[in-house]
Amino acid sequence: MAYIRSRKFCCCIPVRFGVFILSILGFLGGFSVCIIGWFAISQLWKHPLPTPDTVGLWLHAALFTILTLLSVFGFIGCLIKSRNSVYAYSNGILITLLLSIASGSYSLWALFHENSETVISNCLNGDTDGVTESICKNGINVYKGVTVAVYIVIWLLMIYAYVIVDNYVEQLDDEMAVKETRQIVNSISQPQVTVAPIAVPAYASYPASQVPPGSAYAFSHSNQSYGVHRGNNNIV
């Protein structure tokens, strides 16, 4: 009997367990971020943001909402081994990754093209001492570097997550192929034989007392019995 070995990641963890954990983390993380994002969007009329920040906020809120919904597909598909659900989750991660790269690139572009003097002025808030000015200038550079690093780490994790889920999809494909092959082999090794009905003589279908006239077996008649007088007065 053919056996499909479970694929692993991180050397020893089954990919099915990886999909299970990823779907839970994706749902919890995506749900938290999208709630915060939509709440921030609802407050824009009170606290307006610059256009680049507003666009980035909308993109991230929509992106993590999609990730939350797709994580549900991944969780259900992992539990019931539904190839279609896991495949949808895999494609969703890939689409989310591409959208994240697009929105993240836009956010980084807006960050690095923002007027640094305005940001430093807002940070100083009227202070003129050299220590505060140095902290504000260095803080902006650190913030930019940390933002870039965070985006890169998130993208690498999403790529690895896609690889794990895609491997589980391939494992489900292999299991389905083995199952279909086993069914075909069983149907060949156990053919369905149709037995033709055997013709039964009419006289064998009835008791001797109920045999229809003209259809009975000739020697089953009472005058053919042992010990009956014949016409020549002989007893048979």
C-alpha atoms as an extended CHARMM CRD file, in Angstrom:
* protein
*
       236  EXT
         1         1  MET       CA              0.0000000000        0.0000000000        0.0000000000  PROA      1               0.0000000000
         2         2  ALA       CA              1.4130000000        3.3830000000       -1.0100000000  PROA      2               0.0000000000
         3         3  TYR       CA              2.1250000000        5.8340000000        1.7960000000  PROA      3               0.0000000000
         4         4  ILE       CA              2.6440000000        9.5920000000        1.4080000000  PROA      4               0.0000000000
         5         5  ARG       CA              5.2300000000       10.8780000000        3.8230000000  PROA      5               0.0000000000
         6         6  SER       CA              4.2640000000       14.1560000000        5.4740000000  PROA      6               0.0000000000
         7         7  ARG       CA              6.3170000000       17.0760000000        4.2540000000  PROA      7               0.0000000000
         8         8  LYS       CA              8.2370000000       19.0530000000        6.8640000000  PROA      8               0.0000000000
         9         9  PHE       CA              9.5010000000       22.5680000000        7.4530000000  PROA      9               0.0000000000
        10        10  CYS       CA             12.1000000000       23.7060000000        9.9750000000  PROA      10              0.0000000000
        11        11  CYS       CA             13.4980000000       20.1710000000        9.6620000000  PROA      11              0.0000000000
        12        12  CYS       CA             10.8420000000       18.3290000000       11.6930000000  PROA      12              0.0000000000
        13        13  ILE       CA              7.4810000000       20.1720000000       11.8020000000  PROA      13              0.0000000000
        14        14  PRO       CA              4.7280000000       18.8160000000        9.5010000000  PROA      14              0.0000000000
        15        15  VAL       CA              3.4520000000       21.3320000000        6.9870000000  PROA      15              0.0000000000
        16        16  ARG       CA             -0.1380000000       20.6070000000        8.0280000000  PROA      16              0.0000000000
        17        17  PHE       CA              0.6530000000       21.7700000000       11.5560000000  PROA      17              0.0000000000
        18        18  GLY       CA              2.3930000000       24.7920000000       10.0530000000  PROA      18              0.0000000000
        19        19  VAL       CA             -0.7230000000       25.7310000000        8.0870000000  PROA      19              0.0000000000
        20        20  PHE       CA             -2.7810000000       25.2870000000       11.2540000000  PROA      20              0.0000000000
        21        21  ILE       CA             -0.5630000000       27.6700000000       13.2360000000  PROA      21              0.0000000000
        22        22  LEU       CA             -0.2420000000       30.1540000000       10.3810000000  PROA      22              0.0000000000
        23        23  SER       CA             -4.0070000000       30.3450000000        9.9170000000  PROA      23              0.0000000000
        24        24  ILE       CA             -4.5550000000       31.0240000000       13.6210000000  PROA      24              0.0000000000
        25        25  LEU       CA             -1.7990000000       33.6410000000       13.7980000000  PROA      25              0.0000000000
        26        26  GLY       CA             -2.9750000000       35.1830000000       10.5360000000  PROA      26              0.0000000000
        27        27  PHE       CA             -6.5250000000       35.4790000000       11.8190000000  PROA      27              0.0000000000
        28        28  LEU       CA             -5.5770000000       36.9260000000       15.2020000000  PROA      28              0.0000000000
        29        29  GLY       CA             -2.9470000000       39.3000000000       13.8400000000  PROA      29              0.0000000000
        30        30  GLY       CA             -4.9450000000       40.3430000000       10.7900000000  PROA      30              0.0000000000
        31        31  PHE       CA             -8.1130000000       40.8720000000       12.8140000000  PROA      31              0.0000000000
        32        32  SER       CA             -6.2920000000       43.0510000000       15.3500000000  PROA      32              0.0000000000
        33        33  VAL       CA             -4.5670000000       45.1850000000       12.7300000000  PROA      33              0.0000000000
        34        34  CYS       CA             -7.6760000000       45.6130000000       10.5580000000  PROA      34              0.0000000000
        35        35  ILE       CA             -9.7530000000       46.6700000000       13.6060000000  PROA      35              0.0000000000
        36        36  ILE       CA             -7.1420000000       49.2840000000       14.5170000000  PROA      36              0.0000000000
        37        37  GLY       CA             -6.9090000000       50.4010000000       10.8850000000  PROA      37              0.0000000000
        38        38  TRP       CA            -10.6550000000       50.8040000000       10.3540000000  PROA      38              0.0000000000
        39        39  PHE       CA            -10.9550000000       52.6120000000       13.6850000000  PROA      39              0.0000000000
        40        40  ALA       CA             -8.2030000000       55.0220000000       12.6020000000  PROA      40              0.0000000000
        41        41  ILE       CA             -9.9870000000       55.5630000000        9.2890000000  PROA      41              0.0000000000
        42        42  SER       CA            -13.2140000000       56.3750000000       11.1300000000  PROA      42              0.0000000000
        43        43  GLN       CA            -11.3300000000       59.1160000000       13.0130000000  PROA      43              0.0000000000
        44        44  LEU       CA             -9.9070000000       60.7920000000        9.9120000000  PROA      44              0.0000000000
        45        45  TRP       CA            -12.6830000000       63.3780000000        9.8300000000  PROA      45              0.0000000000
        46        46  LYS       CA            -11.6150000000       64.4870000000       13.3290000000  PROA      46              0.0000000000
        47        47  HSD       CA             -7.8590000000       64.0850000000       12.9070000000  PROA      47              0.0000000000
        48        48  PRO       CA             -6.9960000000       64.3780000000        9.2080000000  PROA      48              0.0000000000
        49        49  LEU       CA             -3.6700000000       63.0100000000        7.9730000000  PROA      49              0.0000000000
        50        50  PRO       CA             -1.5560000000       63.9360000000        4.9620000000  PROA      50              0.0000000000
        51        51  THR       CA             -2.7140000000       62.2890000000        1.7380000000  PROA      51              0.0000000000
        52        52  PRO       CA              0.1180000000       59.7060000000        1.5470000000  PROA      52              0.0000000000
        53        53  ASP       CA             -0.5840000000       58.5730000000        5.1270000000  PROA      53              0.0000000000
        54        54  THR       CA             -4.3240000000       58.3800000000        4.4490000000  PROA      54              0.0000000000
        55        55  VAL       CA             -3.8170000000       56.2460000000        1.3420000000  PROA      55              0.0000000000
        56        56  GLY       CA             -1.4100000000       53.9580000000        3.1800000000  PROA      56              0.0000000000
        57        57  LEU       CA             -3.8950000000       53.5770000000        6.0500000000  PROA      57              0.0000000000
        58        58  TRP       CA             -6.6890000000       52.5360000000        3.6880000000  PROA      58              0.0000000000
        59        59  LEU       CA             -4.4430000000       50.0570000000        1.8980000000  PROA      59              0.0000000000
        60        60  HSD       CA             -3.2390000000       48.3900000000        5.0790000000  PROA      60              0.0000000000
        61        61  ALA       CA             -6.7330000000       48.1740000000        6.5810000000  PROA      61              0.0000000000
        62        62  ALA       CA             -8.0890000000       46.5110000000        3.4240000000  PROA      62              0.0000000000
        63        63  LEU       CA             -5.0500000000       44.2530000000        3.1370000000  PROA      63              0.0000000000
        64        64  PHE       CA             -5.3010000000       42.8450000000        6.6550000000  PROA      64              0.0000000000
        65        65  THR       CA             -9.0640000000       42.4370000000        6.3190000000  PROA      65              0.0000000000
        66        66  ILE       CA             -8.4520000000       40.1720000000        3.3160000000  PROA      66              0.0000000000
        67        67  LEU       CA             -5.7670000000       38.2820000000        5.2590000000  PROA      67              0.0000000000
        68        68  THR       CA             -8.2150000000       37.7010000000        8.1370000000  PROA      68              0.0000000000
        69        69  LEU       CA            -10.8610000000       36.2190000000        5.8480000000  PROA      69              0.0000000000
        70        70  LEU       CA             -8.3840000000       34.0070000000        4.0260000000  PROA      70              0.0000000000
        71        71  SER       CA             -7.0130000000       32.6910000000        7.3100000000  PROA      71              0.0000000000
        72        72  VAL       CA            -10.4610000000       31.2530000000        8.0220000000  PROA      72              0.0000000000
        73        73  PHE       CA            -10.2330000000       29.2530000000        4.7660000000  PROA      73              0.0000000000
        74        74  GLY       CA             -6.7970000000       27.9890000000        5.7610000000  PROA      74              0.0000000000
        75        75  PHE       CA             -7.9610000000       26.9390000000        9.2230000000  PROA      75              0.0000000000
        76        76  ILE       CA            -11.0170000000       25.0460000000        7.9330000000  PROA      76              0.0000000000
        77        77  GLY       CA             -9.0800000000       23.4710000000        5.0730000000  PROA      77              0.0000000000
        78        78  CYS       CA             -6.3780000000       22.2560000000        7.4500000000  PROA      78              0.0000000000
        79        79  LEU       CA             -8.9080000000       20.6280000000        9.7910000000  PROA      79              0.0000000000
        80        80  ILE       CA            -10.8950000000       18.7700000000        7.1170000000  PROA      80              0.0000000000
        81        81  LYS       CA             -8.0290000000       18.3260000000        4.6320000000  PROA      81              0.0000000000
        82        82  SER       CA             -9.8870000000       20.3080000000        1.9750000000  PROA      82              0.0000000000
        83        83  ARG       CA             -7.5300000000       20.8270000000       -0.9230000000  PROA      83              0.0000000000
        84        84  ASN       CA             -9.6370000000       23.6560000000       -2.4040000000  PROA      84              0.0000000000
        85        85  SER       CA             -9.7520000000       25.6360000000        0.8610000000  PROA      85              0.0000000000
        86        86  VAL       CA             -6.0180000000       25.3100000000        1.4430000000  PROA      86              0.0000000000
        87        87  TYR       CA             -5.3520000000       26.2090000000       -2.1910000000  PROA      87              0.0000000000
        88        88  ALA       CA             -7.4830000000       29.3480000000       -1.7930000000  PROA      88              0.0000000000
        89        89  TYR       CA             -5.5110000000       30.1890000000        1.3510000000  PROA      89              0.0000000000
        90        90  SER       CA             -2.2400000000       29.7000000000       -0.5320000000  PROA      90              0.0000000000
        91        91  ASN       CA             -3.3100000000       32.0030000000       -3.3510000000  PROA      91              0.0000000000
        92        92  GLY       CA             -4.5830000000       34.4880000000       -0.7840000000  PROA      92              0.0000000000
        93        93  ILE       CA             -1.2060000000       34.6290000000        0.9250000000  PROA      93              0.0000000000
        94        94  LEU       CA              0.4840000000       35.2160000000       -2.4240000000  PROA      94              0.0000000000
        95        95  ILE       CA             -1.9520000000       37.9950000000       -3.3580000000  PROA      95              0.0000000000
        96        96  THR       CA             -1.6080000000       39.5290000000        0.1150000000  PROA      96              0.0000000000
        97        97  LEU       CA              2.1720000000       39.4270000000       -0.2380000000  PROA      97              0.0000000000
        98        98  LEU       CA              2.0830000000       41.2340000000       -3.5780000000  PROA      98              0.0000000000
        99        99  LEU       CA             -0.3530000000       43.8500000000       -2.2560000000  PROA      99              0.0000000000
       100       100  SER       CA              1.7620000000       44.2550000000        0.8710000000  PROA      100             0.0000000000
       101       101  ILE       CA              4.8640000000       44.8710000000       -1.2260000000  PROA      101             0.0000000000
       102       102  ALA       CA              2.9710000000       47.4410000000       -3.2900000000  PROA      102             0.0000000000
       103       103  SER       CA              1.4650000000       49.2700000000       -0.3120000000  PROA      103             0.0000000000
       104       104  GLY       CA              4.6770000000       49.0090000000        1.6980000000  PROA      104             0.0000000000
       105       105  SER       CA              6.7290000000       50.3930000000       -1.1580000000  PROA      105             0.0000000000
       106       106  TYR       CA              4.3430000000       53.3180000000       -1.4210000000  PROA      106             0.0000000000
       107       107  SER       CA              4.5440000000       53.9570000000        2.3300000000  PROA      107             0.0000000000
       108       108  LEU       CA              8.3410000000       53.8420000000        2.2630000000  PROA      108             0.0000000000
       109       109  TRP       CA              8.4110000000       56.1760000000       -0.7250000000  PROA      109             0.0000000000
       110       110  ALA       CA              6.1620000000       58.6340000000        1.1230000000  PROA      110             0.0000000000
       111       111  LEU       CA              8.3160000000       58.3050000000        4.2490000000  PROA      111             0.0000000000
       112       112  PHE       CA             11.5860000000       59.0680000000        2.4860000000  PROA      112             0.0000000000
       113       113  HSD       CA             10.0740000000       61.8560000000        0.3680000000  PROA      113             0.0000000000
       114       114  GLU       CA              8.5160000000       63.6180000000        3.3130000000  PROA      114             0.0000000000
       115       115  ASN       CA              9.9080000000       67.0480000000        4.1250000000  PROA      115             0.0000000000
       116       116  SER       CA             12.4200000000       66.3160000000        6.8810000000  PROA      116             0.0000000000
       117       117  GLU       CA             12.6020000000       69.9360000000        7.9770000000  PROA      117             0.0000000000
       118       118  THR       CA              8.8790000000       69.9680000000        8.6840000000  PROA      118             0.0000000000
       119       119  VAL       CA              9.1110000000       66.7330000000       10.6570000000  PROA      119             0.0000000000
       120       120  ILE       CA             12.0690000000       68.0410000000       12.6780000000  PROA      120             0.0000000000
       121       121  SER       CA             10.2410000000       71.2910000000       13.3390000000  PROA      121             0.0000000000
       122       122  ASN       CA              7.2260000000       69.4260000000       14.6240000000  PROA      122             0.0000000000
       123       123  CYS       CA              9.4860000000       67.2800000000       16.7820000000  PROA      123             0.0000000000
       124       124  LEU       CA             11.3050000000       70.2900000000       18.2890000000  PROA      124             0.0000000000
       125       125  ASN       CA              7.9870000000       72.0180000000       19.0520000000  PROA      125             0.0000000000
       126       126  GLY       CA              9.7320000000       75.3170000000       19.6610000000  PROA      126             0.0000000000
       127       127  ASP       CA             12.7770000000       74.0130000000       21.5750000000  PROA      127             0.0000000000
       128       128  THR       CA             16.1080000000       75.3710000000       20.3790000000  PROA      128             0.0000000000
       129       129  ASP       CA             18.6630000000       73.4920000000       22.4760000000  PROA      129             0.0000000000
       130       130  GLY       CA             21.1720000000       71.3360000000       20.6440000000  PROA      130             0.0000000000
       131       131  VAL       CA             20.3670000000       68.1010000000       22.5060000000  PROA      131             0.0000000000
       132       132  THR       CA             16.7070000000       68.1420000000       21.4980000000  PROA      132             0.0000000000
       133       133  GLU       CA             17.5950000000       69.0130000000       17.9190000000  PROA      133             0.0000000000
       134       134  SER       CA             20.1020000000       66.1250000000       17.7510000000  PROA      134             0.0000000000
       135       135  ILE       CA             17.5640000000       63.6820000000       19.1960000000  PROA      135             0.0000000000
       136       136  CYS       CA             14.9390000000       64.7370000000       16.6730000000  PROA      136             0.0000000000
       137       137  LYS       CA             17.2780000000       64.4510000000       13.6950000000  PROA      137             0.0000000000
       138       138  ASN       CA             18.6990000000       61.0730000000       14.7420000000  PROA      138             0.0000000000
       139       139  GLY       CA             15.2460000000       59.8390000000       15.7150000000  PROA      139             0.0000000000
       140       140  ILE       CA             13.9520000000       60.3980000000       12.1980000000  PROA      140             0.0000000000
       141       141  ASN       CA             16.8050000000       58.4040000000       10.6960000000  PROA      141             0.0000000000
       142       142  VAL       CA             16.3100000000       55.5840000000       13.1970000000  PROA      142             0.0000000000
       143       143  TYR       CA             12.5770000000       55.5530000000       12.5100000000  PROA      143             0.0000000000
       144       144  LYS       CA             13.1800000000       55.2540000000        8.7730000000  PROA      144             0.0000000000
       145       145  GLY       CA             15.6730000000       52.4150000000        9.2380000000  PROA      145             0.0000000000
       146       146  VAL       CA             13.3910000000       50.5050000000       11.6200000000  PROA      146             0.0000000000
       147       147  THR       CA             10.4420000000       50.9100000000        9.2430000000  PROA      147             0.0000000000
       148       148  VAL       CA             12.4240000000       49.4650000000        6.3370000000  PROA      148             0.0000000000
       149       149  ALA       CA             13.6430000000       46.5520000000        8.4790000000  PROA      149             0.0000000000
       150       150  VAL       CA             10.1070000000       45.7860000000        9.6970000000  PROA      150             0.0000000000
       151       151  TYR       CA              8.7430000000       45.6940000000        6.1540000000  PROA      151             0.0000000000
       152       152  ILE       CA             11.5310000000       43.4100000000        4.9590000000  PROA      152             0.0000000000
       153       153  VAL       CA             11.0440000000       40.9820000000        7.8690000000  PROA      153             0.0000000000
       154       154  ILE       CA              7.2800000000       40.8850000000        7.2720000000  PROA      154             0.0000000000
       155       155  TRP       CA              7.7570000000       40.1760000000        3.5630000000  PROA      155             0.0000000000
       156       156  LEU       CA             10.2740000000       37.3830000000        4.2430000000  PROA      156             0.0000000000
       157       157  LEU       CA              7.9070000000       35.7740000000        6.7550000000  PROA      157             0.0000000000
       158       158  MET       CA              5.0270000000       35.9580000000        4.2730000000  PROA      158             0.0000000000
       159       159  ILE       CA              7.1810000000       34.3520000000        1.5740000000  PROA      159             0.0000000000
       160       160  TYR       CA              8.0950000000       31.5070000000        3.9320000000  PROA      160             0.0000000000
       161       161  ALA       CA              4.4490000000       31.1360000000        4.9440000000  PROA      161             0.0000000000
       162       162  TYR       CA              3.4650000000       30.8360000000        1.2840000000  PROA      162             0.0000000000
       163       163  VAL       CA              6.0990000000       28.1310000000        0.7610000000  PROA      163             0.0000000000
       164       164  ILE       CA              4.7300000000       26.1400000000        3.7310000000  PROA      164             0.0000000000
       165       165  VAL       CA              1.1040000000       26.3610000000        2.5830000000  PROA      165             0.0000000000
       166       166  ASP       CA              2.0270000000       25.5640000000       -1.0270000000  PROA      166             0.0000000000
       167       167  ASN       CA              3.9060000000       22.4660000000        0.1390000000  PROA      167             0.0000000000
       168       168  TYR       CA              0.8220000000       21.3000000000        2.0030000000  PROA      168             0.0000000000
       169       169  VAL       CA             -1.2580000000       21.8000000000       -1.1520000000  PROA      169             0.0000000000
       170       170  GLU       CA              1.1860000000       19.5790000000       -3.0580000000  PROA      170             0.0000000000
       171       171  GLN       CA              0.9980000000       16.9640000000       -0.2810000000  PROA      171             0.0000000000
       172       172  LEU       CA             -2.8150000000       16.9260000000       -0.5400000000  PROA      172             0.0000000000
       173       173  ASP       CA             -2.4690000000       16.5210000000       -4.3220000000  PROA      173             0.0000000000
       174       174  ASP       CA             -0.2240000000       13.4830000000       -3.7890000000  PROA      174             0.0000000000
       175       175  GLU       CA             -2.6440000000       11.9660000000       -1.2820000000  PROA      175             0.0000000000
       176       176  MET       CA             -5.5740000000       12.4360000000       -3.6720000000  PROA      176             0.0000000000
       177       177  ALA       CA             -3.5910000000       10.8380000000       -6.5110000000  PROA      177             0.0000000000
       178       178  VAL       CA             -2.7390000000        7.8040000000       -4.3580000000  PROA      178             0.0000000000
       179       179  LYS       CA             -6.3620000000        7.4470000000       -3.2670000000  PROA      179             0.0000000000
       180       180  GLU       CA             -7.6270000000        7.5670000000       -6.8530000000  PROA      180             0.0000000000
       181       181  THR       CA             -4.9750000000        5.0540000000       -7.9550000000  PROA      181             0.0000000000
       182       182  ARG       CA             -5.9420000000        2.6800000000       -5.1280000000  PROA      182             0.0000000000
       183       183  GLN       CA             -9.6070000000        2.8750000000       -6.1620000000  PROA      183             0.0000000000
       184       184  ILE       CA             -8.7150000000        2.0530000000       -9.7730000000  PROA      184             0.0000000000
       185       185  VAL       CA             -6.5670000000       -0.9100000000       -8.7190000000  PROA      185             0.0000000000
       186       186  ASN       CA             -9.3190000000       -2.2490000000       -6.4600000000  PROA      186             0.0000000000
       187       187  SER       CA            -11.8770000000       -2.0100000000       -9.2470000000  PROA      187             0.0000000000
       188       188  ILE       CA             -9.5670000000       -3.9650000000      -11.5790000000  PROA      188             0.0000000000
       189       189  SER       CA             -8.6260000000       -6.6660000000       -9.0530000000  PROA      189             0.0000000000
       190       190  GLN       CA            -12.2370000000       -7.2470000000       -8.0570000000  PROA      190             0.0000000000
       191       191  PRO       CA            -14.2080000000       -7.2790000000      -11.3180000000  PROA      191             0.0000000000
       192       192  GLN       CA            -17.9840000000       -7.3950000000      -11.2050000000  PROA      192             0.0000000000
       193       193  VAL       CA            -19.0720000000      -10.7460000000      -12.7380000000  PROA      193             0.0000000000
       194       194  THR       CA            -22.6090000000      -10.9390000000      -14.1010000000  PROA      194             0.0000000000
       195       195  VAL       CA            -24.0710000000      -14.4730000000      -13.9570000000  PROA      195             0.0000000000
       196       196  ALA       CA            -26.6640000000      -15.2860000000      -16.6110000000  PROA      196             0.0000000000
       197       197  PRO       CA            -29.9030000000      -16.8420000000      -15.2630000000  PROA      197             0.0000000000
       198       198  ILE       CA            -30.3080000000      -20.6220000000      -15.7710000000  PROA      198             0.0000000000
       199       199  ALA       CA            -33.3360000000      -21.7660000000      -17.7180000000  PROA      199             0.0000000000
       200       200  VAL       CA            -35.6210000000      -23.9460000000      -15.5760000000  PROA      200             0.0000000000
       201       201  PRO       CA            -38.0040000000      -26.4840000000      -17.2350000000  PROA      201             0.0000000000
       202       202  ALA       CA            -41.6540000000      -25.7570000000      -16.7840000000  PROA      202             0.0000000000
       203       203  TYR       CA            -42.3460000000      -29.0140000000      -14.9430000000  PROA      203             0.0000000000
       204       204  ALA       CA            -39.6970000000      -28.1770000000      -12.3460000000  PROA      204             0.0000000000
       205       205  SER       CA            -41.4350000000      -24.9460000000      -11.4520000000  PROA      205             0.0000000000
       206       206  TYR       CA            -44.5440000000      -26.5660000000       -9.9720000000  PROA      206             0.0000000000
       207       207  PRO       CA            -45.3790000000      -29.3490000000       -7.4980000000  PROA      207             0.0000000000
       208       208  ALA       CA            -46.4090000000      -32.6140000000       -9.1190000000  PROA      208             0.0000000000
       209       209  SER       CA            -50.0690000000      -32.0200000000       -8.2320000000  PROA      209             0.0000000000
       210       210  GLN       CA            -50.0830000000      -28.5680000000       -9.8680000000  PROA      210             0.0000000000
       211       211  VAL       CA            -48.3160000000      -29.2190000000      -13.1580000000  PROA      211             0.0000000000
       212       212  PRO       CA            -50.2170000000      -27.5080000000      -15.9890000000  PROA      212             0.0000000000
       213       213  PRO       CA            -51.6200000000      -29.8930000000      -18.6260000000  PROA      213             0.0000000000
       214       214  GLY       CA            -49.4820000000      -30.2530000000      -21.7290000000  PROA      214             0.0000000000
       215       215  SER       CA            -46.3620000000      -28.8310000000      -20.1200000000  PROA      215             0.0000000000
       216       216  ALA       CA            -45.3070000000      -31.5120000000      -17.6710000000  PROA      216             0.0000000000
       217       217  TYR       CA            -42.5140000000      -33.9770000000      -18.0620000000  PROA      217             0.0000000000
       218       218  ALA       CA            -43.9770000000      -37.0780000000      -19.7990000000  PROA      218             0.0000000000
       219       219  PHE       CA            -42.7830000000      -39.6440000000      -17.2450000000  PROA      219             0.0000000000
       220       220  SER       CA            -44.0640000000      -37.6890000000      -14.2510000000  PROA      220             0.0000000000
       221       221  HSD       CA            -47.6970000000      -38.6780000000      -15.0270000000  PROA      221             0.0000000000
       222       222  SER       CA            -49.4320000000      -40.9820000000      -12.5220000000  PROA      222             0.0000000000
       223       223  ASN       CA            -49.9630000000      -43.7680000000      -15.0560000000  PROA      223             0.0000000000
       224       224  GLN       CA            -46.2020000000      -44.0350000000      -15.4170000000  PROA      224             0.0000000000
       225       225  SER       CA            -45.7580000000      -44.9060000000      -11.7580000000  PROA      225             0.0000000000
       226       226  TYR       CA            -44.2850000000      -48.1920000000      -10.5880000000  PROA      226             0.0000000000
       227       227  GLY       CA            -46.8840000000      -50.9810000000      -10.0890000000  PROA      227             0.0000000000
       228       228  VAL       CA            -49.5580000000      -49.5230000000      -12.3840000000  PROA      228             0.0000000000
       229       229  HSD       CA            -51.5800000000      -51.8900000000      -14.6930000000  PROA      229             0.0000000000
       230       230  ARG       CA            -50.9760000000      -51.3580000000      -18.3780000000  PROA      230             0.0000000000
       231       231  GLY       CA            -53.4140000000      -52.0830000000      -21.1550000000  PROA      231             0.0000000000
       232       232  ASN       CA            -51.8820000000      -55.5590000000      -21.7320000000  PROA      232             0.0000000000
       233       233  ASN       CA            -52.6470000000      -56.5270000000      -18.0930000000  PROA      233             0.0000000000
       234       234  ASN       CA            -49.0050000000      -56.3910000000      -17.2310000000  PROA      234             0.0000000000
       235       235  ILE       CA            -47.9160000000      -54.7620000000      -14.0630000000  PROA      235             0.0000000000
       236       236  VAL       CA            -44.9270000000      -52.5280000000      -14.3000000000  PROA      236             0.0000000000
